[in-house]
Short mmCIF file of C-alpha atoms and ligand atoms in Angstrom, two decimals:
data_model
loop_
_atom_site.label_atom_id
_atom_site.label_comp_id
_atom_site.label_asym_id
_atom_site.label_seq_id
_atom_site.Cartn_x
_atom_site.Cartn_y
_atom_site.Cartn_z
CA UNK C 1 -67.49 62.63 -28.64
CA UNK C 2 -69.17 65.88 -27.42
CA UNK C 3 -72.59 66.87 -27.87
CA UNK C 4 -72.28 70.73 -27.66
CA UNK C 5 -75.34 72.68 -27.11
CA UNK C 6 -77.22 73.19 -30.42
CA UNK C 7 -80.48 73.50 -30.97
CA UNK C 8 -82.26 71.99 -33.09
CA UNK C 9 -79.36 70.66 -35.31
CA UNK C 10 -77.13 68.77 -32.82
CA UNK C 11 -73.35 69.44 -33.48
CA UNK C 12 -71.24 66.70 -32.98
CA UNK C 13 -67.62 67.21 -32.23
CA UNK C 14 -64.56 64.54 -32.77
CA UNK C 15 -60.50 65.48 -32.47
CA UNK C 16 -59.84 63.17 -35.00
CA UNK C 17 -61.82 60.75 -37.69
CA UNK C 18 -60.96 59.85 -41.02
CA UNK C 19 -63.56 61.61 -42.87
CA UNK C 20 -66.70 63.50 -41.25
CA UNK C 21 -68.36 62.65 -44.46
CA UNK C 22 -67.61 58.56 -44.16
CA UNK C 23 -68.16 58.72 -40.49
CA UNK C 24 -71.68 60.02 -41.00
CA UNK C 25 -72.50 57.44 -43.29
CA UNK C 26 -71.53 55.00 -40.60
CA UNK C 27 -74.35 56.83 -38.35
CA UNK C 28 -77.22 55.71 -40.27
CA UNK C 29 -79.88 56.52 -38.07
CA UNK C 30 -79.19 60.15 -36.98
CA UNK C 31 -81.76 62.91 -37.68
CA UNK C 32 -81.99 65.61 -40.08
CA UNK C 33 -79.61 68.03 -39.76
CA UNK C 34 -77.18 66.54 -37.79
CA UNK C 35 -73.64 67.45 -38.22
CA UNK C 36 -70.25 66.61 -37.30
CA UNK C 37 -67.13 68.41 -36.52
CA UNK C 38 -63.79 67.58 -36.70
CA UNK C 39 -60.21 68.85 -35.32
CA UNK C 40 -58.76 66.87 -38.29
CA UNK C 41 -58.72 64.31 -40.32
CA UNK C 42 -56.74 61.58 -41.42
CA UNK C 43 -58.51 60.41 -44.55
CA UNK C 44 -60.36 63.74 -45.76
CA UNK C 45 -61.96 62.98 -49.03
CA UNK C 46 -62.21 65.61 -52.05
CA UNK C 47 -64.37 65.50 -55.22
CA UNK C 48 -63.92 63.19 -58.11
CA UNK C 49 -61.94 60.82 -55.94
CA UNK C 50 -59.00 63.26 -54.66
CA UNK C 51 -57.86 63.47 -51.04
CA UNK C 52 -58.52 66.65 -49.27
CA UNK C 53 -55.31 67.61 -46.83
CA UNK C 54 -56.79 68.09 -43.14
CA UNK C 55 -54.31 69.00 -40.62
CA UNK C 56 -55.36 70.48 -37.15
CA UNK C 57 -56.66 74.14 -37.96
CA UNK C 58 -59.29 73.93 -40.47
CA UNK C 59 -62.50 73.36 -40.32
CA UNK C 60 -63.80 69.68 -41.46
CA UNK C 61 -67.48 69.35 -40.93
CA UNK C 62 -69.99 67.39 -42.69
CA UNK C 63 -74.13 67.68 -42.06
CA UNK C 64 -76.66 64.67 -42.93
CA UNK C 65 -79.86 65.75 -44.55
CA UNK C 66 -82.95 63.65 -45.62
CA UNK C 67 -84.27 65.91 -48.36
CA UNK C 68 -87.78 65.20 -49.35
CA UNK C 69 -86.66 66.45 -52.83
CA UNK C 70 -85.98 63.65 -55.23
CA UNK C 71 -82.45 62.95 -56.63
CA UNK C 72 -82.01 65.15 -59.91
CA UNK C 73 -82.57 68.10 -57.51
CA UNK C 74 -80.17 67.62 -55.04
CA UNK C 75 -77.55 69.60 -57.22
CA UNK C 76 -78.76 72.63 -55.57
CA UNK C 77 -77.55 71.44 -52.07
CA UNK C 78 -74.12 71.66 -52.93
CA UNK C 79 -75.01 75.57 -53.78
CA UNK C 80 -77.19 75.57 -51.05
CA UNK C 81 -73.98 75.25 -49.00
CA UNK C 82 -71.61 77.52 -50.82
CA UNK C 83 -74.01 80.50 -50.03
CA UNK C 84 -74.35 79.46 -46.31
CA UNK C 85 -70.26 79.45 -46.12
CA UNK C 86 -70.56 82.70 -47.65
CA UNK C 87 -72.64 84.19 -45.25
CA UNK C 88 -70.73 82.60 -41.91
CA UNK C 89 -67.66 83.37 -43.68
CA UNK C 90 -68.66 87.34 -43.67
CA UNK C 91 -70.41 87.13 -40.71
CA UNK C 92 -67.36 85.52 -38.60
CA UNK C 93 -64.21 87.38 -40.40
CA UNK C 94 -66.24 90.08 -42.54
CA UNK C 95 -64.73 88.53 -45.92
CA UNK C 96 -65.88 87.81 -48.80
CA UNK C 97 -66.35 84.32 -50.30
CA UNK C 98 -66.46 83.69 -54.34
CA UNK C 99 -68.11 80.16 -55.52
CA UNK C 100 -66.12 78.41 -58.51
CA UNK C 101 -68.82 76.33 -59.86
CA UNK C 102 -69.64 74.30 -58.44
CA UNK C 103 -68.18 73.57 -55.29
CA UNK C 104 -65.06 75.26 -54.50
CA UNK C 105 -64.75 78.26 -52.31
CA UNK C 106 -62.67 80.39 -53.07
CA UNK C 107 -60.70 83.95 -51.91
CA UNK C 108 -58.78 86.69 -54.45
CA UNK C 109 -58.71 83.34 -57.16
CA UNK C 110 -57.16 81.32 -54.31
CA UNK C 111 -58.50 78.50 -53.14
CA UNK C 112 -59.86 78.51 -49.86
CA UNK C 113 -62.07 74.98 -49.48
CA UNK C 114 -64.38 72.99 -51.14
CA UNK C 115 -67.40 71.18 -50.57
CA UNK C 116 -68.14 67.33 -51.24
CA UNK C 117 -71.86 66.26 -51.89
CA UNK C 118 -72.66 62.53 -51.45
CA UNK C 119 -76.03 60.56 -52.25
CA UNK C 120 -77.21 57.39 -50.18
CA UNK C 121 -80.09 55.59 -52.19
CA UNK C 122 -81.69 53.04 -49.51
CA UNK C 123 -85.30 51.99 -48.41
CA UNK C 124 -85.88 54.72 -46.83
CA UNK C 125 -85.58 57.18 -49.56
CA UNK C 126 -82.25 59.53 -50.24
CA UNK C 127 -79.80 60.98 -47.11
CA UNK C 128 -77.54 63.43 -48.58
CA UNK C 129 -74.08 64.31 -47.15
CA UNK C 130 -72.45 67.44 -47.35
CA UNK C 131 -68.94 67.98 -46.38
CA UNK C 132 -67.24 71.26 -46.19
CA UNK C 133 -63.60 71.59 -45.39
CA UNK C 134 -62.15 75.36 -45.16
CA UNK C 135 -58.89 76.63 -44.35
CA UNK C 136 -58.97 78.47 -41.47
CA UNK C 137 -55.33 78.68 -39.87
CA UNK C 138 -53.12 76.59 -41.61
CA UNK C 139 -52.54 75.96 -45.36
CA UNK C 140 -51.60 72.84 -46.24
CA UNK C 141 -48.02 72.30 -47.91
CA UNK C 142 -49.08 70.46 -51.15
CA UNK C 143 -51.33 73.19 -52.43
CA UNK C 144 -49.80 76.77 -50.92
CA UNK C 145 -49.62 78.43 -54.27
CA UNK C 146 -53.69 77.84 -55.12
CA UNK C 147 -54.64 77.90 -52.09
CA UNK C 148 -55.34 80.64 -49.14
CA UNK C 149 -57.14 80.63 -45.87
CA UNK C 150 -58.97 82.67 -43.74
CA UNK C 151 -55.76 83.47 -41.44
CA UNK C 152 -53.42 84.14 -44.62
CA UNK C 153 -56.85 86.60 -45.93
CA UNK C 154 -57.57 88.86 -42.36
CA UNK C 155 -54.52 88.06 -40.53
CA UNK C 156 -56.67 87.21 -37.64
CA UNK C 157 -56.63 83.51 -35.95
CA UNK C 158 -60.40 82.02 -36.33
CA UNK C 159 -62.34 80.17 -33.58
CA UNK C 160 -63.70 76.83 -35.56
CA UNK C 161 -66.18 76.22 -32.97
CA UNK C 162 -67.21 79.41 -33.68
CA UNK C 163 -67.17 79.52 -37.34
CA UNK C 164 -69.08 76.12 -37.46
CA UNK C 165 -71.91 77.66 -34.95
CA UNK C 166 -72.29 80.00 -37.32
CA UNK C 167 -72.37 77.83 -40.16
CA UNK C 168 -74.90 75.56 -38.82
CA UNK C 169 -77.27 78.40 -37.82
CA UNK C 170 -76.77 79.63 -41.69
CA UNK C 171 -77.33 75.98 -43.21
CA UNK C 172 -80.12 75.20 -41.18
CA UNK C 173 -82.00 78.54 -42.05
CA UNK C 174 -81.24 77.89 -45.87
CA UNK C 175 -82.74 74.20 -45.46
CA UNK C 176 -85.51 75.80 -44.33
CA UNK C 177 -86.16 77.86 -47.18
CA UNK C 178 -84.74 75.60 -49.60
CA UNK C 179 -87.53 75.91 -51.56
CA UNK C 180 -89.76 78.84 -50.73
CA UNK C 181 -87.12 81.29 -51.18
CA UNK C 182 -84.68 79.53 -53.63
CA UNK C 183 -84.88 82.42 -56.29
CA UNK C 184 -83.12 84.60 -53.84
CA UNK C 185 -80.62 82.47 -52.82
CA UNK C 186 -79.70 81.25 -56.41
CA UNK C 187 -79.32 84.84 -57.10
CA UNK C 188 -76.80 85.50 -54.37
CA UNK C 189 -74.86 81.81 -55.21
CA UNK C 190 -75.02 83.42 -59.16
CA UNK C 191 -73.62 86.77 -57.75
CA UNK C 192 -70.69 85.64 -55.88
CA UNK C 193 -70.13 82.65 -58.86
CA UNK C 194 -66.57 83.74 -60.55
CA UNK C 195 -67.20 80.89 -63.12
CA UNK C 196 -70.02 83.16 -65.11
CA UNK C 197 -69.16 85.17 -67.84
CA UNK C 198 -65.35 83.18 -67.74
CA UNK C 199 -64.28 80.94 -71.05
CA UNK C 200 -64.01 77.45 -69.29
CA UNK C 201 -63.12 73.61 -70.08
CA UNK C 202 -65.80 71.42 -69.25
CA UNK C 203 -64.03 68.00 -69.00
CA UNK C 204 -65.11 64.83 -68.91
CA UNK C 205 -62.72 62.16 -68.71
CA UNK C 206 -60.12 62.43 -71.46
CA UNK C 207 -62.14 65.07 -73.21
CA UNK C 208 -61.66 68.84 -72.61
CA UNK C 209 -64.37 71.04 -74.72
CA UNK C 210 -63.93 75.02 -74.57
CA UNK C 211 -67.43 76.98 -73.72
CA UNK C 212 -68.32 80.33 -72.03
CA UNK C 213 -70.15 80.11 -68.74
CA UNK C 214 -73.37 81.95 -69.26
CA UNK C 215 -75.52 81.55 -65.94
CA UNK C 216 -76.83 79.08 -63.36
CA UNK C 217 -79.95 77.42 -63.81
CA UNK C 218 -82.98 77.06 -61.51
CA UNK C 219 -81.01 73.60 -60.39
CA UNK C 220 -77.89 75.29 -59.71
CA UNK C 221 -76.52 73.66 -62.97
CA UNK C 222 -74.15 75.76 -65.29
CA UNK C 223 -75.46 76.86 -68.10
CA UNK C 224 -72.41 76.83 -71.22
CA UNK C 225 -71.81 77.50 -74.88
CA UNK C 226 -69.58 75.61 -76.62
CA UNK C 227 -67.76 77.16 -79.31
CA UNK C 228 -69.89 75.55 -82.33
CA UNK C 229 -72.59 77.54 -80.94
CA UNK C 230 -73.80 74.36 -79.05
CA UNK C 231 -75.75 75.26 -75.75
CA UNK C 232 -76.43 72.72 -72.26
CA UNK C 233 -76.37 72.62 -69.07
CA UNK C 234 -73.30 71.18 -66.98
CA UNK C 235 -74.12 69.32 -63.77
CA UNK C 236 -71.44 67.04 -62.73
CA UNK C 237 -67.83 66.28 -63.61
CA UNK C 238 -65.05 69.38 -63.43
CA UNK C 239 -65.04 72.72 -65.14
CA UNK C 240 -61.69 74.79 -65.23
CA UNK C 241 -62.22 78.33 -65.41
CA UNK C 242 -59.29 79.98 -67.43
CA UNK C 243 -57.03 82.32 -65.26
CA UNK C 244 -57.66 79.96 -61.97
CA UNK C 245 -55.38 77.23 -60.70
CA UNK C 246 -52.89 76.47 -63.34
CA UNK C 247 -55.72 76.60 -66.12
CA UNK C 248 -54.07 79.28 -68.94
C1 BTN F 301 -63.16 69.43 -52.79
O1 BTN F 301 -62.51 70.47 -52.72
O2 BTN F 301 -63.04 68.64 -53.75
C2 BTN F 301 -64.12 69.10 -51.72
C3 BTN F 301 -63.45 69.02 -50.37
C4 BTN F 301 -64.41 68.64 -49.26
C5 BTN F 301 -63.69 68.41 -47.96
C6 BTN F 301 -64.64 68.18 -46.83
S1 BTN F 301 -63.82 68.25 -45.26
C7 BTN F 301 -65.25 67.64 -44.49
C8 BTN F 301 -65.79 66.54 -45.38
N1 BTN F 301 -65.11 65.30 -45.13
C9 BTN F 301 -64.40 64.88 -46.18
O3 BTN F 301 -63.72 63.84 -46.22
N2 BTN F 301 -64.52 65.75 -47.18
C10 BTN F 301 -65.38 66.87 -46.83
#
């Protein structure tokens, strides 16, 4: 394992682990802000249980933060990172990222990666885990007609390294103003979120209610109305949005 030279996040690099998410949670004791990078992975893990395909030439990183904020907040990390993609994204390959609430990242309706928030609850208060997996130069098989990546979009090959320097500098200045300037960044997550104004399924296990998407609250929750009229806010589980990925 490599230590390259970061400052003051350290980013760790491995060829190979199962998950950069799992193998940070086997690092208990690492600081703030430290993150790890890998070539692939043989295990990567997606939301809600699914596997995330993670051959050599995408990006697989994951970054372990000790928030001082207390559970019910920490929806706004996962958005936190969606807007810091966004910004290395554009500022590596000049392209432009959309956010499907509330964690997928995606290009021209396509899918282009995803993000996977975990909580650990110990003694010591909450560690967070973010994991962000992008397509960069490959697509895997199993999900070519959803998906795209950042080769397939600028026809350029992308430096990982690169991209997750970049990424690291973004995510660290965005855990810095987390909270001071978390208006702003809301608003640009909001901006770039295709799921707004978009009739969607919020499901939940065998059920599947219809709603319209209306806005993103101060939590980064969704905001819906159902179709009796019924309003709430949607903070876990899966929304489809109609017109992406199969959903008609
Ligand atoms: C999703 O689309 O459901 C989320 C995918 C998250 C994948 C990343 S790759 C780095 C980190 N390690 C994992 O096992 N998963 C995340």
């Amino acid at each position: 394992m490599n230590t390259l030279p970061t400052s003051p996040w350290q980013l760790l690099t491995v060829s190979e682990v199962d998950s950069t998410n799992s193998a940070l949670k086997r690092m208990p004791d690492v600081p703030h802000g430290t993150m790890l990078l890998a070539a692939r992975q043989s295990g990567g893990r997606g939301r809600l249980g699914r596997s995330f395909a993670s051959p050599e030439g995408g990006l697989y990183l994951s970054v372990l933060l000790r928030p001082q904020a207390p559970p019910e907040r920490l929806l706004h990390l996962t958005a936190m990172a969606a807007v810091a993609v966004r910004r290395a994204v554009f500022a590596c390959c000049a392209l432009r990222v959309d956010i499907k609430w509330t964690n997928d990242l995606v290009v021209r309706g396509k899918k282009l990666g995803g993000i996977l928030t975990e909580l650990l609850t110990g003694a010591e208060g909450t560690t967070v885990l973010i994991g962000i997996g992008l397509n960069c130069n490959t697509l895997p098989g199993e999900v070519k007609e959803m998906a795209t990546s950042l080769r397939a979009e600028t026809g350029q090959e992308v430096s990982t390294p690169a991209l997750a320097q970049t990424l690291r500098q973004e995510l660290q200045a965005l855990d810095r103003e987390l909270l001071t300037k978390q208006a702003l960044w809301l608003e640009e997550f909001s901006a770039a979120c295709i799921t707004l104004g978009k009739t969607v399924q919020v499901i939940r296990g065998e059920s599947r209610r219809t709603a319209r998407a209306l806005s993103i609250d101060a939590e980064g929750g969704l905001r819906v109305r159902y179709e009796d009229g019924e309003e709430a806010t949607i903070t876990t589980g899966e929304v489809s949005v109609r017109g992406m990925y199969g959903y008609v």
